Tab-separated table of C-alpha atoms in Angstrom:
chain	number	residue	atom	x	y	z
V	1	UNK	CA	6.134	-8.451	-11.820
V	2	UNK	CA	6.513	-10.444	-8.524
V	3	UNK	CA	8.908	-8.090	-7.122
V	4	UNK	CA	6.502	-4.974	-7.932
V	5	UNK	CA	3.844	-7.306	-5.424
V	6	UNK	CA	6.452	-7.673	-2.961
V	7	UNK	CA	7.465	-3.752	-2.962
V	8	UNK	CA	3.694	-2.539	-2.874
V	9	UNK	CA	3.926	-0.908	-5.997
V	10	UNK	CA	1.004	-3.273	-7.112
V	11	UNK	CA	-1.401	-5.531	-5.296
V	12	UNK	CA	-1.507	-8.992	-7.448
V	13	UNK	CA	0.257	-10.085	-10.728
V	14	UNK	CA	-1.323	-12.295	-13.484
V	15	UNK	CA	0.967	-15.324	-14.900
V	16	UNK	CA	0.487	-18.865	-15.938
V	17	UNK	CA	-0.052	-21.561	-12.995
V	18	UNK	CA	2.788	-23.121	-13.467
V	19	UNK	CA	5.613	-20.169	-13.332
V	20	UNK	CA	3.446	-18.852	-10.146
V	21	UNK	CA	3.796	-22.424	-9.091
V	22	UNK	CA	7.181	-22.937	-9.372
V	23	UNK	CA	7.779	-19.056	-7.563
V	24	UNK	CA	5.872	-19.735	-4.762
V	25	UNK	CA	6.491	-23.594	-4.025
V	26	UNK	CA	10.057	-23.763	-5.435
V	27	UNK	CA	11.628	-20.893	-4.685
V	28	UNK	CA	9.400	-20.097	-1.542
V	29	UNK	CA	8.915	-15.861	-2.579
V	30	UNK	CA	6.425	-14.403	-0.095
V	31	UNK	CA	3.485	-14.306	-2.141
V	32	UNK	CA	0.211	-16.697	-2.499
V	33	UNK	CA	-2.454	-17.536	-5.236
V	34	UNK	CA	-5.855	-15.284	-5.380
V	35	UNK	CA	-7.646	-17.673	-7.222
V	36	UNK	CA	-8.219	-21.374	-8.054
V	37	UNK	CA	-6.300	-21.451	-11.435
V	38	UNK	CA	-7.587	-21.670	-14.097
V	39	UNK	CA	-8.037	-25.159	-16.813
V	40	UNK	CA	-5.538	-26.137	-18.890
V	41	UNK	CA	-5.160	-24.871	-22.163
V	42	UNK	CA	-2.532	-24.684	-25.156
V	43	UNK	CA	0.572	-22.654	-25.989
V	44	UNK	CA	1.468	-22.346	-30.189
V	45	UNK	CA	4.972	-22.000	-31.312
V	46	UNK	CA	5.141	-20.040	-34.879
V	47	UNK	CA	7.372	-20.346	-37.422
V	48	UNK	CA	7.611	-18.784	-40.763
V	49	UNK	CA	4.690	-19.415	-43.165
V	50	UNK	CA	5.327	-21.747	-46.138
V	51	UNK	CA	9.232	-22.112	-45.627
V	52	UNK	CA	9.983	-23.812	-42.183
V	53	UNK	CA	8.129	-27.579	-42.800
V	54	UNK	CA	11.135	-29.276	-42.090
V	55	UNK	CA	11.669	-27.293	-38.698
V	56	UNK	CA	7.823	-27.362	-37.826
V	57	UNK	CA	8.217	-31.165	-37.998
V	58	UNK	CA	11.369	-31.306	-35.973
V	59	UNK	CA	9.086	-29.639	-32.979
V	60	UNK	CA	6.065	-31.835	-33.282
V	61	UNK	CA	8.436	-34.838	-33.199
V	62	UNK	CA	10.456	-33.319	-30.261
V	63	UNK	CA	7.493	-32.567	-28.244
V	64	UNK	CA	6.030	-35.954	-28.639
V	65	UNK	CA	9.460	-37.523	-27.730
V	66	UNK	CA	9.714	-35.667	-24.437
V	67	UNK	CA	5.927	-36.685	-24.061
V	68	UNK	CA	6.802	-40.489	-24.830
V	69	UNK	CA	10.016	-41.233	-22.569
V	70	UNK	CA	9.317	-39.336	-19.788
V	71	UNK	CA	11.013	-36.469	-20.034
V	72	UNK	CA	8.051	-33.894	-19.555
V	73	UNK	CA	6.686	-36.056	-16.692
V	74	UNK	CA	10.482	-35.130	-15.268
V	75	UNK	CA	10.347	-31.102	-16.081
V	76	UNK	CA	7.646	-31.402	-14.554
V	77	UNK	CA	8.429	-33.215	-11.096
V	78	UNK	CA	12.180	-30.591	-11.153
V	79	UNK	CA	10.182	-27.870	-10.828
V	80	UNK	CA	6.883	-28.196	-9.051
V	81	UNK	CA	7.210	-31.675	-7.644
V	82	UNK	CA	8.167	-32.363	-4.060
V	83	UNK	CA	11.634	-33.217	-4.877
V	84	UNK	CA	12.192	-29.722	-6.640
V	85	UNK	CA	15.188	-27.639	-5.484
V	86	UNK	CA	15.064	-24.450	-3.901
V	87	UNK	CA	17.584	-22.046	-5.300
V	88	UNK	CA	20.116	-20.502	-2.699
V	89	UNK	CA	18.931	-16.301	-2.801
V	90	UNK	CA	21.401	-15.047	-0.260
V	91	UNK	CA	23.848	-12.617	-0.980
V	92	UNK	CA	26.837	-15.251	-0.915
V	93	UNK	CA	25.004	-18.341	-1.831
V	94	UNK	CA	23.616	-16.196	-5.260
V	95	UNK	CA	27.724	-15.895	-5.746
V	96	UNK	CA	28.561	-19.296	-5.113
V	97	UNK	CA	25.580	-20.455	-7.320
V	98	UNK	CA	26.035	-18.260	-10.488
V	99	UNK	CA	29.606	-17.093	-9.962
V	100	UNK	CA	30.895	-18.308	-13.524
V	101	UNK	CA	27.700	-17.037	-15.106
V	102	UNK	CA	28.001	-13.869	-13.844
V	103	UNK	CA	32.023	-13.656	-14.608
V	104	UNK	CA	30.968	-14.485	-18.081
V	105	UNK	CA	28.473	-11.536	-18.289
V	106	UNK	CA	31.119	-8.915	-17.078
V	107	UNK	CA	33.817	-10.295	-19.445
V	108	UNK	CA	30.981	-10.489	-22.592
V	109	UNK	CA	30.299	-6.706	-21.104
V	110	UNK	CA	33.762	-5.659	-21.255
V	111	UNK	CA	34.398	-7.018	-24.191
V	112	UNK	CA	32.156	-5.688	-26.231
V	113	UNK	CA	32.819	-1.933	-24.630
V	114	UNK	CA	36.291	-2.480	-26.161
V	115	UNK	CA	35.618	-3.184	-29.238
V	116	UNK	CA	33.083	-0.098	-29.559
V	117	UNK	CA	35.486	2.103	-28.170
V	118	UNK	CA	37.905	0.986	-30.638
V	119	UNK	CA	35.455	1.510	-33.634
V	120	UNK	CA	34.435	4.962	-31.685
V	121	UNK	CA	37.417	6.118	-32.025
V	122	UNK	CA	38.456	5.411	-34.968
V	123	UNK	CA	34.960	7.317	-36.325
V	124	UNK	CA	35.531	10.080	-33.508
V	125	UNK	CA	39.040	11.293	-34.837
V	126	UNK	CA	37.587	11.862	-38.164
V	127	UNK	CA	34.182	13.457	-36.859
V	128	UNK	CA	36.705	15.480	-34.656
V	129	UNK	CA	38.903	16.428	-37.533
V	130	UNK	CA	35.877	17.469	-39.721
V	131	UNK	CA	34.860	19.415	-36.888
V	132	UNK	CA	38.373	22.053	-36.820
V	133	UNK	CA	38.570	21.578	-40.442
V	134	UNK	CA	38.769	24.218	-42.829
V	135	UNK	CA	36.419	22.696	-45.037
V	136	UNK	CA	32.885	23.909	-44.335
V	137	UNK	CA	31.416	21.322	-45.821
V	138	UNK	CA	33.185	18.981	-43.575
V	139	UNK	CA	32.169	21.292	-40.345
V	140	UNK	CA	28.909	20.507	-41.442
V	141	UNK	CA	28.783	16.547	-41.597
V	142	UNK	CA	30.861	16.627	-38.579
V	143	UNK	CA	28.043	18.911	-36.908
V	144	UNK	CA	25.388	17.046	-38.267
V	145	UNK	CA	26.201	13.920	-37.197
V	146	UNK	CA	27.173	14.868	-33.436
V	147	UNK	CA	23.627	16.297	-33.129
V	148	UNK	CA	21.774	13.574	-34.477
V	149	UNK	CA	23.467	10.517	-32.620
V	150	UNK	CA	23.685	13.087	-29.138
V	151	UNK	CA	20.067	13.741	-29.404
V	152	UNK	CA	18.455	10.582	-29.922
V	153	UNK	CA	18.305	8.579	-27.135
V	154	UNK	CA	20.488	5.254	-26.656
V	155	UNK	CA	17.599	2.662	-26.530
V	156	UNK	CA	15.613	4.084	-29.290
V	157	UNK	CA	19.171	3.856	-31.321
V	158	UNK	CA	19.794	0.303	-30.159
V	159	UNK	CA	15.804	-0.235	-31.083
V	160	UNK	CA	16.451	1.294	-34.546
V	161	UNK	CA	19.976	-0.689	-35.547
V	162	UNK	CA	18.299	-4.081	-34.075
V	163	UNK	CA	14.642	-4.126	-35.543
V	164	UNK	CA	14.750	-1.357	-38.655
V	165	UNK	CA	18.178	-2.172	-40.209
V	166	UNK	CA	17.792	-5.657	-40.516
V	167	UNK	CA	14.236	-4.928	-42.477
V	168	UNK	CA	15.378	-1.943	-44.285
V	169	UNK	CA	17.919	-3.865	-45.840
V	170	UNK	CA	17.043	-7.105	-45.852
V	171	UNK	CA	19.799	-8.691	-43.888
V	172	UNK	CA	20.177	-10.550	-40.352
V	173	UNK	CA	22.508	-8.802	-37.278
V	174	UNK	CA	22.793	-10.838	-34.042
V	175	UNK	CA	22.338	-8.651	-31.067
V	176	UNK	CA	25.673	-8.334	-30.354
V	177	UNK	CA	26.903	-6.744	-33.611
V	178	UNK	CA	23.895	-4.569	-33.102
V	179	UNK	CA	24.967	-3.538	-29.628
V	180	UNK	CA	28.615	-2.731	-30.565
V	181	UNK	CA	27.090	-0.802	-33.573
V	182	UNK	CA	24.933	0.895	-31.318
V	183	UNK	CA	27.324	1.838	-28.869
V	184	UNK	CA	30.174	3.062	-31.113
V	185	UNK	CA	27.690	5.358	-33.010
V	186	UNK	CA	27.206	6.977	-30.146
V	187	UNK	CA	30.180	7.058	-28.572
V	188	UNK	CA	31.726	8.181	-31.496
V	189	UNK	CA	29.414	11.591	-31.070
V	190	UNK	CA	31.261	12.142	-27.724
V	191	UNK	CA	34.942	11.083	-28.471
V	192	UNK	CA	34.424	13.581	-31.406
V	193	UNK	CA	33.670	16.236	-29.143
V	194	UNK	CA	36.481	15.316	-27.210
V	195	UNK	CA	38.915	15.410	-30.124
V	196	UNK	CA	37.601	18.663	-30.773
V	197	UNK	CA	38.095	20.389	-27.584
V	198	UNK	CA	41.208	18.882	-26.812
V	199	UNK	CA	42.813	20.644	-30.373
V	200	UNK	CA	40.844	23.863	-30.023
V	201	UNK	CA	42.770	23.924	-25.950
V	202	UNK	CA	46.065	24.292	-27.795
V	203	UNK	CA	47.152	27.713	-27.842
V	204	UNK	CA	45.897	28.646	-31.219
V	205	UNK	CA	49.468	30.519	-32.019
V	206	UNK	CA	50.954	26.984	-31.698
V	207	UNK	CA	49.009	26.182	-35.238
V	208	UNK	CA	50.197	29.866	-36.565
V	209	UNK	CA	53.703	29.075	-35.844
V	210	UNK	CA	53.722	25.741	-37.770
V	211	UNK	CA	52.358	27.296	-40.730
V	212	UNK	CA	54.691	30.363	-40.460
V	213	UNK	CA	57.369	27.823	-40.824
V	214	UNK	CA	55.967	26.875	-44.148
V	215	UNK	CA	54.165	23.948	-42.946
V	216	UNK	CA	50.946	22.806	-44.348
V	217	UNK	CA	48.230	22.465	-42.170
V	218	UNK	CA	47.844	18.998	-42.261
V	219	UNK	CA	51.993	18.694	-41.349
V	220	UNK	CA	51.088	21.360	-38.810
V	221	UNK	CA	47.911	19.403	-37.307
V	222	UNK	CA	50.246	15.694	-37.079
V	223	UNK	CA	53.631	17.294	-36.013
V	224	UNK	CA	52.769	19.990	-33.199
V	225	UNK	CA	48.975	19.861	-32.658
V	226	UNK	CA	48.250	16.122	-32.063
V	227	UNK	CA	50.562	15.270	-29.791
V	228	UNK	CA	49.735	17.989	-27.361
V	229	UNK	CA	45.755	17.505	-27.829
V	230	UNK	CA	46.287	13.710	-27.166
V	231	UNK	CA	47.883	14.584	-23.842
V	232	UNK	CA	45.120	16.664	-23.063
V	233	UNK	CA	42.446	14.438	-24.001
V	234	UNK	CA	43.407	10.626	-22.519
V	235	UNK	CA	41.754	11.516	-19.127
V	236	UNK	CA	38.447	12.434	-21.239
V	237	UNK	CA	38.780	9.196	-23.303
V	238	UNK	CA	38.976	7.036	-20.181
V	239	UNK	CA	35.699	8.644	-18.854
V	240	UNK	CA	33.971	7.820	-22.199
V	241	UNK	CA	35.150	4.371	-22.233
V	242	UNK	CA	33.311	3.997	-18.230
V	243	UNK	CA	30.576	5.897	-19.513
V	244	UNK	CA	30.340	3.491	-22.557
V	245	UNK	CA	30.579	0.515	-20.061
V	246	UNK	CA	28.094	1.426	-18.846
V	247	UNK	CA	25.538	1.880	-21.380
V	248	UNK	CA	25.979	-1.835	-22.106
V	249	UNK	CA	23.384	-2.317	-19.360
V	250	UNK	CA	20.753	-1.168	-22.057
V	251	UNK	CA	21.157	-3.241	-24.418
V	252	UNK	CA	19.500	-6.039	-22.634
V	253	UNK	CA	16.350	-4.698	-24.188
V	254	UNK	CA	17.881	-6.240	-27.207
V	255	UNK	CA	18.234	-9.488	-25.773
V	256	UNK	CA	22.240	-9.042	-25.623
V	257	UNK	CA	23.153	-11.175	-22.541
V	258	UNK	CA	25.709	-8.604	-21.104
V	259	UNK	CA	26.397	-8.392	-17.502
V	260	UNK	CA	22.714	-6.857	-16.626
V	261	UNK	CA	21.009	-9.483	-19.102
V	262	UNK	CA	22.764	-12.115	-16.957
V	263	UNK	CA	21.141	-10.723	-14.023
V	264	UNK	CA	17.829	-10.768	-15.376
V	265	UNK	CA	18.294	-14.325	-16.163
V	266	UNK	CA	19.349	-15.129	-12.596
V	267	UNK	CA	16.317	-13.378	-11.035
V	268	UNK	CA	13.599	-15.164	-13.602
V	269	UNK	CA	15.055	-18.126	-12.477
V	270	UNK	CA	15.893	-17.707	-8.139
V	271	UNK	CA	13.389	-14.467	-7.861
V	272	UNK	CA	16.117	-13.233	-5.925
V	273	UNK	CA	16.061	-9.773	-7.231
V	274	UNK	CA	17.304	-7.333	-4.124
V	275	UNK	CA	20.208	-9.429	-3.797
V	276	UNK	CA	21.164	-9.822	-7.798
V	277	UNK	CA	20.812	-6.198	-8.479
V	278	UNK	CA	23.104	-5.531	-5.303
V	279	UNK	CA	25.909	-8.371	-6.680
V	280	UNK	CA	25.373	-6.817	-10.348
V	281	UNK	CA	25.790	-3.443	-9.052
V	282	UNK	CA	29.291	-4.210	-7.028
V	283	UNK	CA	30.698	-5.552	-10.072
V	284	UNK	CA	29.424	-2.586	-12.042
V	285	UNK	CA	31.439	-0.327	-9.285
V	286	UNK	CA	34.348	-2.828	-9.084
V	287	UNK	CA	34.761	-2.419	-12.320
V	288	UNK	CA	34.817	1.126	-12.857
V	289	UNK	CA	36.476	2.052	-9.934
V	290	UNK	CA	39.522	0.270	-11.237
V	291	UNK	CA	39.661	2.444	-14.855
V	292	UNK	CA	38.874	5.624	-13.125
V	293	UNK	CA	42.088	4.878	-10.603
V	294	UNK	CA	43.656	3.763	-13.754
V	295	UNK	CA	42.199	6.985	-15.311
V	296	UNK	CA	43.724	9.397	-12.348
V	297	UNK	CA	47.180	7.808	-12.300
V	298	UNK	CA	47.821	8.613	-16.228
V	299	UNK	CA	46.462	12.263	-15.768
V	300	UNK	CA	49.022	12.324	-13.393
V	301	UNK	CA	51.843	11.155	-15.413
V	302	UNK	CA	51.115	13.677	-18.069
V	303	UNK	CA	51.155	16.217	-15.854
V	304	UNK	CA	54.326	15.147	-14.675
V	305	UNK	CA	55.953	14.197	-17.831
């Protein structure tokens, strides 16, 4: 909300003294306070009703304890004392601050676009096969499914297998087995649609052959259709994989602490948000411009080969 002040997209935020404080004084952002603030009053942390004594006594005792030996009185003085530490928000010093951080982002982003793309495809080549099957019924689930998970929108998807799953049936899912569940359902829409074009551009006398030859059609489909589809259809595959890579970036609204999440960490804590979305959006580019150059050079080789 500070950095909608400092654009002019609104005239004054509202926040507790002490994160305005710290803003301001610590990390010196170009703002200043309205008002006199306001008296103190008290924050409540919930837990579950009935069931979490044990826990609920763990944070009284902790909160007295940091009371008793000081350690509030230090929070405290670290971040709006006179001693507190302004953060480094240029371009390079933001690097050489949070470089590990952010490294750890991009590898927890590209790690879990792998292992959606994996699950994506292994759900995508049997959407795709239902899809040129002669099985109606099979056309139909195949259909079915690629419209549902192509028309609803990513977030309210990643909303859905986050919040509703969990409650529908009773279980827990950390956010990232949410995300990668997310992202492969959807990919898995696209890569089937892939699978499917890249059989139905084989010359459709190349299937009538096979089964002239007395080939079923499954034979026909492994032996002779396959492996020229699969040539056609690695560039695609690559682009859905950047694409996927991509979409990462929304599932910080689940709280996944991907490459984008990391950011938003960084900037709650320097305010330093022109300069972290730039860094975030190099390594976004960096990133992607290396699989679409890897992307290029095997369309070539096919072509080739």
């Amino acid at each position: 909300m500070y950095q909608d002040v400092i654009a002019g997209n609104s005239v004054a935020a509202f926040e507790d003294y002490p994160v305005m404080a710290y803003a301001i004084e610590g990390q010196g952002i170009a703002l200043k306070l309205a008002t006199e603030k306001e008296a103190g009053g008290s924050y409540g942390i919930a837990v579950a009703k009935d069931t979490n004594a044990e826990l609920l006594n763990m944070i009284n005792t902790g909160l007295a304890n940091l009371q008793s030996n000081g350690t509030y009185e230090e929070i405290l003085n670290d971040y709006l004392g006179s001693d507190a530490e302004a953060s480094n928000t240029s371009f390079f010093g933001l690097i050489q601050e949070n470089w590990k951080t952010l490294l750890q982002g991009l590898g927890r982003t590209i790690l879990i676009t792998f292992a959606s793309i994996v699950i994506a495809l292994a759900l995508g080549i049997f959407i795709g096969l239902f899809s040129v099957s002669p099985n109606k019924a099979l056309n139909w689930i195949a259909t079915i499914y690629v419209d549902i998970m192509r028309g609803v929108p990513l977030i309210v998807l990643a909303f859905f297998v986050y919040f509703s799953v969990p409650q529908l049936m009773g279980i827990r899912m950390s956010s990232t087995v949410a995300g990668i569940i997310t992202l492969s359902l959807n990919a898995a829409a696209y890569l089937a649609e892939i699978f499917r074009g890249g059989i139905k551009a084989v010359d459709v006398g190349q299937m009538e052959a096979g089964r002239s030859l007395g080939l079923t059609y499954q034979t026909t489909m492994n032996k002779i259709i396959l492996p020229q589809a699969i040539r056609i259809m690695i560039p695609s595959f690559i682009n859905q994989f950047v694409i996927t890579l991509k979409d990462t970036s929304i599932l910080s609204i689940i709280g996944l602490v991907e490459l984008t999440q990391t950011g938003k960490i960084i900037i709650a804590r320097t305010y330093a948000s022109g300069n972290m979305w730039l860094i975030i959006g190099l390594m976004y580019i960096i990133v992607i411009t290396i699989l679409t150059k890897i992307s290029k050079n095997l369309e070539g080789r096919l072509k080739n080969g």
